[in-house]
């Protein structure tokens, strides 16, 4: 029986291994992590991450050929293929601070694999890592190999949170990069055989190591660039009276461009986009490509600008101050159908409003109070370290209350900010909400999901990203 072990039981490792176990019943799959609470959660009825369809897949396989364990060394030693899906946070100090990836966790995983291995292994990079990481890992493994043969593969993930299980069941492509040697080719084939259980062979792309590593960074940078492009246009739409929804619809009808990732919003978030672009910027700088690095930096600058523009619009619309005012925040996750808050635009928007002394009442159907308080009090990039290395009890922000009902969040509020596109926010009883709010009552739609005209008929003053401005908003221009 082929044995697979995955180091790291997070958003990538857990779902990916669960689907491999489901589709390959003859392969034994172990997911290992040093975090006891996380592994306990994977073995319980309350999984540590929310992802539609994940529950069902895990329950079908767990205890049969899918195991979650804290006995990292045992399962690594027994495995034929070891996936490494550990954190690769952005460095906060030292060389490349604020841009380069911190490979501390990767390096310690590689050293541990070398220490405990007693047989040849294929080691697969599953984390998003900077180009040339495989070379570094290869050096660590070969210099500590005790005669054992290690083959390094890059197999980047292209999952979208909220649709990860669907993406795993029916991927656009599976990318496997390896050494162009007989041993490397054999290792690529071994991993290809795993995916070929359910993925059509023509969708399994094989390349050299560096192409596979760079393809992941490039794919995320291109997607983020599309969002920043449409968000830049949204600012121009507001200034001219154009409607960004109509503009992006017309642009997306061009088959060379296509409609995806052209929805204007308060900004992109998630664990990958910003981190991968910063990584790309750093690699370009290291290779003397200043113009290229400046180009990609601008994608992040526009994203930051969009968030600060939104905050400025909220404050300026409400008589240039939100001090002491209750603002309801609907949605804290970076997108719907996930509880993930990593780099969510909500953090920067909330911090901006708190900076003007607003009182925030936050509701998100999948994010709990502890997570929200942690996010609002942590330093940037701290989130990307394992939980046990994050500040244990961050100071809670007193002006923030977290509630479990949209109507409670909006009661007695002066304004509402919609920051995640949860479906339930489309169908709320806005008449009831309006009746229980302070007047004038404002809605700031950061996701363009509500019917602005209907809300205006109820009595709301509505701001929606990239839409023609209410006369009220024109009279109180935002400082940008």
XYZ file of C-alpha atoms in Angstrom:
480
model
C 0.000 0.000 0.000
C 1.311 3.440 -0.965
C 1.480 5.752 2.044
C 1.145 9.518 1.839
C 1.847 11.908 4.705
C 1.057 15.621 4.694
C 2.815 17.932 7.164
C 0.395 20.749 7.954
C -3.335 20.385 8.652
C -4.507 23.754 7.395
C -6.643 25.134 4.561
C -4.533 23.371 1.916
C -3.328 20.165 3.562
C -6.630 19.085 5.139
C -8.975 19.353 2.119
C -6.365 18.149 -0.425
C -5.526 15.012 1.543
C -9.201 14.293 2.276
C -9.978 14.294 -1.453
C -6.920 12.147 -2.279
C -8.100 9.636 0.364
C -11.634 9.645 -1.080
C -10.493 9.189 -4.684
C -7.679 6.707 -3.922
C -9.097 4.180 -1.421
C -6.000 1.965 -1.798
C -3.685 4.752 -0.579
C -3.259 5.417 3.144
C -3.223 9.147 3.850
C -2.048 10.724 7.118
C -2.319 14.443 7.873
C 0.035 15.490 10.677
C 0.460 18.693 12.657
C 2.136 19.646 15.928
C -0.998 21.553 17.001
C -2.978 19.232 19.291
C -6.178 21.371 19.234
C -6.136 21.448 15.439
C -5.717 17.673 15.082
C -8.384 17.086 17.751
C -10.738 19.281 15.721
C -10.046 17.288 12.538
C -10.939 14.137 14.485
C -14.176 15.660 15.827
C -17.566 16.626 14.382
C -16.504 20.307 14.347
C -13.726 20.589 11.754
C -11.216 23.440 12.278
C -12.017 25.047 8.917
C -15.291 25.756 7.169
C -15.426 24.684 3.540
C -18.628 23.556 1.753
C -18.555 19.776 1.155
C -15.464 19.137 3.316
C -17.405 17.601 6.217
C -18.882 14.932 3.997
C -15.549 13.973 2.377
C -13.737 13.717 5.729
C -16.493 11.609 7.325
C -16.469 9.145 4.428
C -12.729 8.433 4.771
C -11.672 9.223 8.335
C -10.579 6.101 10.194
C -10.502 4.039 6.957
C -7.638 5.412 4.881
C -7.532 8.999 6.190
C -5.917 9.725 9.557
C -5.182 12.934 11.466
C -2.330 12.704 13.965
C 0.189 14.666 16.034
C 2.720 11.822 15.705
C 4.552 13.655 12.944
C 7.784 11.649 12.899
C 6.125 8.210 12.777
C 3.982 9.042 9.751
C 6.792 10.850 7.928
C 9.090 7.872 8.466
C 6.502 5.414 7.090
C 5.440 7.520 4.080
C 6.478 7.022 0.458
C 5.336 10.532 -0.507
C 5.557 13.471 1.939
C 3.598 16.626 1.151
C 4.816 19.723 2.991
C 2.081 22.287 3.556
C 3.486 24.466 6.323
C 3.205 28.236 6.810
C 5.419 30.487 4.696
C 4.813 33.876 6.337
C 6.228 37.150 5.060
C 9.399 38.117 6.941
C 8.874 40.928 9.430
C 12.551 41.618 10.103
C 15.972 41.036 8.610
C 16.868 40.652 4.927
C 13.792 41.098 2.725
C 11.537 42.192 5.623
C 7.998 42.978 4.471
C 8.441 41.135 1.156
C 10.458 37.915 1.299
C 8.961 34.639 2.502
C 10.145 33.314 5.849
C 11.165 29.704 5.213
C 11.854 28.820 8.862
C 9.003 26.276 9.051
C 9.902 24.785 5.682
C 13.530 24.355 6.658
C 12.725 22.702 9.984
C 10.297 20.343 8.197
C 13.022 19.381 5.702
C 15.543 18.733 8.475
C 13.023 16.588 10.348
C 12.250 14.566 7.188
C 15.979 13.941 6.722
C 16.412 12.938 10.385
C 13.604 10.386 10.600
C 13.663 8.852 7.100
C 14.853 5.282 6.691
C 13.737 4.790 3.078
C 13.687 6.754 -0.197
C 11.008 9.459 -0.351
C 9.335 11.873 -2.705
C 9.000 15.259 -0.971
C 6.294 17.492 -2.434
C 6.127 21.284 -1.967
C 2.477 22.091 -1.425
C 2.870 25.449 0.339
C 3.187 28.533 -1.820
C 6.915 29.101 -1.803
C 9.301 31.476 -3.550
C 11.094 30.326 -6.681
C 14.209 28.266 -5.910
C 12.884 26.966 -2.564
C 13.066 23.421 -3.915
C 16.775 23.893 -4.526
C 17.314 24.952 -0.895
C 15.230 22.056 0.426
C 17.073 19.650 -1.862
C 20.407 20.809 -0.413
C 19.218 20.269 3.167
C 17.883 16.786 2.360
C 20.893 15.617 0.329
C 23.418 16.887 2.893
C 21.607 14.990 5.640
C 20.484 12.012 3.626
C 22.505 9.137 5.163
C 22.422 7.488 1.728
C 18.666 7.883 1.295
C 17.434 9.194 -2.044
C 15.043 12.185 -1.895
C 13.272 13.555 -4.939
C 11.758 17.047 -4.623
C 8.592 17.962 -6.525
C 6.653 21.216 -6.700
C 2.880 20.698 -6.772
C 1.318 24.121 -6.106
C -2.333 24.353 -5.114
C -4.787 26.438 -7.117
C -7.755 26.243 -4.750
C -10.252 29.015 -4.170
C -11.639 29.080 -0.652
C -15.381 28.513 -0.633
C -15.079 26.175 -3.650
C -11.978 24.178 -2.631
C -13.655 20.753 -2.677
C -15.210 21.423 -6.068
C -11.803 22.692 -7.300
C -10.136 19.496 -6.050
C -12.787 17.239 -7.610
C -12.631 19.021 -10.966
C -9.408 21.057 -11.273
C -8.565 23.280 -14.255
C -5.103 21.793 -14.060
C -2.744 19.938 -11.748
C 0.834 21.170 -12.013
C 3.800 18.962 -11.090
C 7.362 20.242 -11.381
C 10.433 18.087 -10.919
C 14.049 17.565 -11.872
C 14.719 16.701 -15.514
C 16.595 13.518 -14.586
C 15.527 9.856 -14.777
C 14.867 9.855 -11.006
C 12.983 13.161 -11.235
C 10.846 11.884 -14.115
C 10.032 8.731 -12.132
C 8.977 10.831 -9.112
C 6.760 13.038 -11.306
C 5.124 9.909 -12.715
C 4.458 8.530 -9.199
C 2.595 11.706 -8.180
C 0.885 11.908 -11.544
C -0.466 8.382 -10.991
C -2.088 9.533 -7.723
C -3.963 12.414 -9.369
C -4.810 10.309 -12.465
C -7.256 8.342 -10.286
C -9.759 11.125 -10.987
C -8.127 13.940 -12.969
C -8.010 13.568 -16.791
C -4.374 13.069 -17.798
C -4.457 15.998 -20.234
C -5.087 18.311 -17.265
C -1.960 17.127 -15.439
C 0.850 19.451 -16.532
C 4.457 18.455 -15.928
C 7.266 21.011 -15.933
C 10.637 21.749 -14.427
C 10.786 22.764 -10.756
C 11.292 26.474 -11.310
C 8.439 26.811 -13.795
C 6.034 25.109 -11.380
C 7.070 27.365 -8.476
C 6.841 30.547 -10.541
C 3.503 29.528 -12.139
C 1.801 29.643 -8.744
C 3.093 33.132 -7.921
C 2.283 34.358 -11.429
C -1.277 32.966 -11.379
C -2.109 34.708 -8.096
C -0.448 37.945 -9.230
C -2.507 37.952 -12.455
C -5.766 37.381 -10.547
C -4.970 40.098 -8.003
C -4.022 42.426 -10.849
C -7.480 41.980 -12.416
C -9.161 42.936 -9.128
C -6.928 45.987 -8.693
C -7.612 46.980 -12.306
C -11.392 46.928 -11.898
C -11.103 48.657 -8.506
C -9.029 51.424 -10.089
C -11.779 51.837 -12.702
C -14.414 51.897 -9.905
C -12.860 55.090 -8.510
C -13.087 56.679 -11.956
C -16.713 55.507 -12.307
C -17.680 57.315 -9.092
C -15.940 60.472 -10.272
C -17.677 60.458 -13.674
C -21.091 58.919 -12.962
C -20.375 55.651 -14.813
C -21.491 52.316 -13.311
C -18.640 49.871 -12.727
C -21.001 46.880 -12.990
C -21.972 47.930 -16.514
C -18.365 48.661 -17.443
C -17.031 45.317 -16.167
C -19.909 43.441 -17.854
C -19.049 45.062 -21.197
C -15.305 44.445 -20.734
C -15.865 40.838 -19.625
C -17.814 40.053 -22.814
C -14.517 40.290 -24.707
C -13.491 36.633 -24.973
C -9.819 37.627 -24.682
C -10.556 39.069 -21.223
C -13.497 37.047 -19.849
C -15.822 37.920 -16.951
C -14.071 36.393 -13.936
C -12.416 38.507 -11.216
C -13.938 41.712 -12.569
C -16.234 42.482 -9.624
C -15.328 45.775 -7.984
C -15.126 45.560 -4.206
C -13.567 47.032 -1.102
C -10.386 45.101 -1.962
C -8.922 41.604 -2.212
C -7.873 39.496 0.766
C -6.949 35.920 1.596
C -3.705 34.240 2.503
C -2.088 34.251 -0.945
C -2.579 37.307 -3.132
C -0.666 39.942 -1.201
C 1.949 37.513 0.083
C 2.644 36.061 -3.361
C 2.916 39.479 -5.016
C 5.315 40.672 -2.297
C 7.320 37.529 -2.938
C 7.336 38.220 -6.658
C 8.443 41.810 -5.971
C 11.311 40.552 -3.808
C 12.481 37.992 -6.380
C 12.400 40.675 -9.106
C 14.435 43.049 -6.920
C 16.971 40.322 -6.162
C 17.377 39.781 -9.893
C 17.828 43.488 -10.613
C 14.410 43.860 -12.311
C 13.361 47.145 -10.695
C 10.747 48.110 -13.310
C 9.082 44.695 -13.042
C 9.009 44.839 -9.235
C 7.507 48.362 -9.350
C 4.788 47.126 -11.691
C 3.663 44.418 -9.261
C 3.972 46.721 -6.242
C 1.331 48.927 -7.837
C -1.232 46.082 -7.675
C -0.904 46.103 -3.877
C -0.905 49.912 -3.712
C -4.246 50.076 -5.548
C -5.656 47.460 -3.167
C -4.583 49.507 -0.134
C -5.930 52.666 -1.788
C -9.335 51.021 -2.325
C -9.651 50.163 1.374
C -8.614 53.620 2.575
C -10.912 55.213 -0.037
C -13.822 53.230 1.388
C -13.054 54.340 4.957
C -12.739 57.971 3.822
C -16.103 57.726 2.096
C -17.764 56.400 5.269
C -16.293 59.114 7.483
C -16.880 62.024 5.078
C -20.493 60.978 4.409
C -21.303 60.966 8.106
C -20.497 64.651 8.700
C -16.741 63.987 8.636
C -16.690 62.074 11.912
C -17.702 58.645 13.176
C -16.460 59.309 16.708
C -18.783 57.595 19.186
C -21.106 56.430 16.394
C -22.168 52.807 16.130
C -21.223 51.291 12.764
C -22.504 47.822 11.890
C -19.998 45.645 10.046
C -21.714 42.889 8.066
C -19.131 40.289 7.110
C -15.567 39.881 8.339
C -14.255 36.881 6.318
C -12.340 37.853 3.176
C -15.016 36.228 0.966
C -18.256 34.300 1.366
C -18.402 30.561 2.147
C -15.241 30.579 4.250
C -14.367 31.477 7.816
C -10.885 32.597 6.732
C -9.954 36.129 7.790
C -6.347 36.226 6.600
C -5.647 39.640 5.000
C -9.395 40.316 4.838
C -10.148 43.931 3.794
C -12.429 44.079 6.851
C -9.363 44.349 9.123
C -8.096 47.542 7.494
C -11.583 49.044 7.183
C -12.351 48.336 10.853
C -8.970 49.689 11.977
C -9.557 52.826 9.910
C -12.968 53.395 11.521
C -11.602 52.633 14.984
C -8.897 55.215 14.314
C -11.700 57.770 14.055
C -13.148 56.409 17.336
C -16.171 54.599 15.898
C -17.944 51.885 17.905
C -18.179 48.718 15.812
C -20.776 45.955 16.000
C -19.597 43.046 13.842
C -21.549 40.084 12.494
C -20.179 37.278 10.324
C -21.890 33.869 10.095
C -18.598 31.925 10.198
C -16.086 34.044 12.157
C -16.116 33.995 15.958
C -15.362 36.795 18.394
C -11.970 35.439 19.422
C -10.770 35.450 15.805
C -12.073 38.965 15.132
C -10.479 40.411 18.281
C -7.233 38.608 17.458
C -7.204 40.027 13.909
C -7.898 43.573 15.055
C -5.160 43.560 17.693
C -2.403 41.618 15.903
C 0.427 43.171 13.927
C 0.468 42.690 10.173
C 1.827 39.284 9.062
C 1.556 37.777 12.586
C -1.498 35.836 11.378
C 0.649 33.682 9.121
C 2.520 31.974 11.942
C 1.102 28.810 13.536
C -1.471 29.585 16.226
C 0.777 28.561 19.123
C 3.379 31.133 17.990
C 0.879 33.985 17.736
C 0.245 36.306 20.715
C -1.662 34.088 23.160
C -4.182 36.581 24.463
C -4.148 39.693 22.342
C -5.743 42.673 24.038
C -9.348 42.943 22.972
C -10.482 46.144 21.301
C -13.027 47.767 23.635
C -14.911 49.673 20.913
C -15.741 46.368 19.186
C -18.635 44.052 19.967
C -19.226 40.842 18.034
C -22.804 39.625 17.680
C -24.417 36.591 16.039
C -27.273 38.290 14.246
C -27.376 40.985 11.541
C -30.387 42.669 13.164
C -28.575 42.956 16.498
C -25.508 44.379 14.745
C -27.542 47.073 12.973
C -29.814 48.058 15.878
C -29.269 51.744 16.807
C -26.434 51.965 14.259
C -25.723 55.143 12.317
C -24.338 53.231 9.347
C -23.815 49.754 7.886
C -20.684 48.561 6.055
C -21.133 45.374 3.990
C -17.658 43.865 3.727
C -18.310 40.209 2.764
C -20.707 39.058 0.042
C -22.583 36.467 2.152
C -25.832 35.510 0.390
C -27.883 36.152 3.521
C -27.029 39.871 3.374
C -28.942 40.153 0.083
C -32.201 38.965 1.629
C -32.244 40.773 4.987
C -35.359 42.734 5.932
C -33.883 46.176 5.290
C -37.138 47.942 6.212
C -36.883 46.400 9.683
C -33.187 47.360 9.845
C -33.943 50.952 8.774
C -36.694 51.325 11.377
C -34.229 50.366 14.145
C -31.338 52.595 13.029
C -30.388 56.179 13.836
C -31.268 58.677 11.098
C -29.970 59.580 8.625
C -29.229 55.870 8.053
C -26.328 54.942 5.783
C -25.440 51.768 3.868
C -21.904 51.460 2.492
C -21.913 48.435 0.191
C -18.333 47.259 -0.258
C -19.404 44.267 -2.353
C -22.207 45.640 -4.564
C -24.667 42.974 -3.421
C -27.735 44.973 -2.333
C -30.306 46.740 -4.494
C -29.355 50.372 -3.971
C -32.591 51.759 -5.457
C -34.792 49.680 -3.150
C -32.754 50.806 -0.159
C -33.065 54.461 -1.199
C -36.851 54.054 -1.445
C -36.845 52.792 2.159
C -34.938 55.937 3.175
C -31.268 54.868 3.296
C -28.404 56.957 1.958
C -26.479 54.408 -0.100
C -22.886 54.281 -1.241
C -21.882 51.383 -3.495
C -18.390 50.910 -4.927
C -18.073 52.276 -8.452
C -21.741 53.332 -8.740
C -23.123 56.821 -9.486
C -23.121 58.803 -6.232
C -26.189 59.937 -4.275
C -26.531 63.740 -4.210
C -25.788 63.517 -0.454
C -22.433 61.911 -1.187
C -21.633 64.473 -3.887
C -22.291 67.238 -1.366
C -19.868 65.628 1.097
C -16.901 64.601 -1.054
C -14.418 62.126 0.379
C -10.820 63.157 0.802
C -8.806 60.657 -1.254
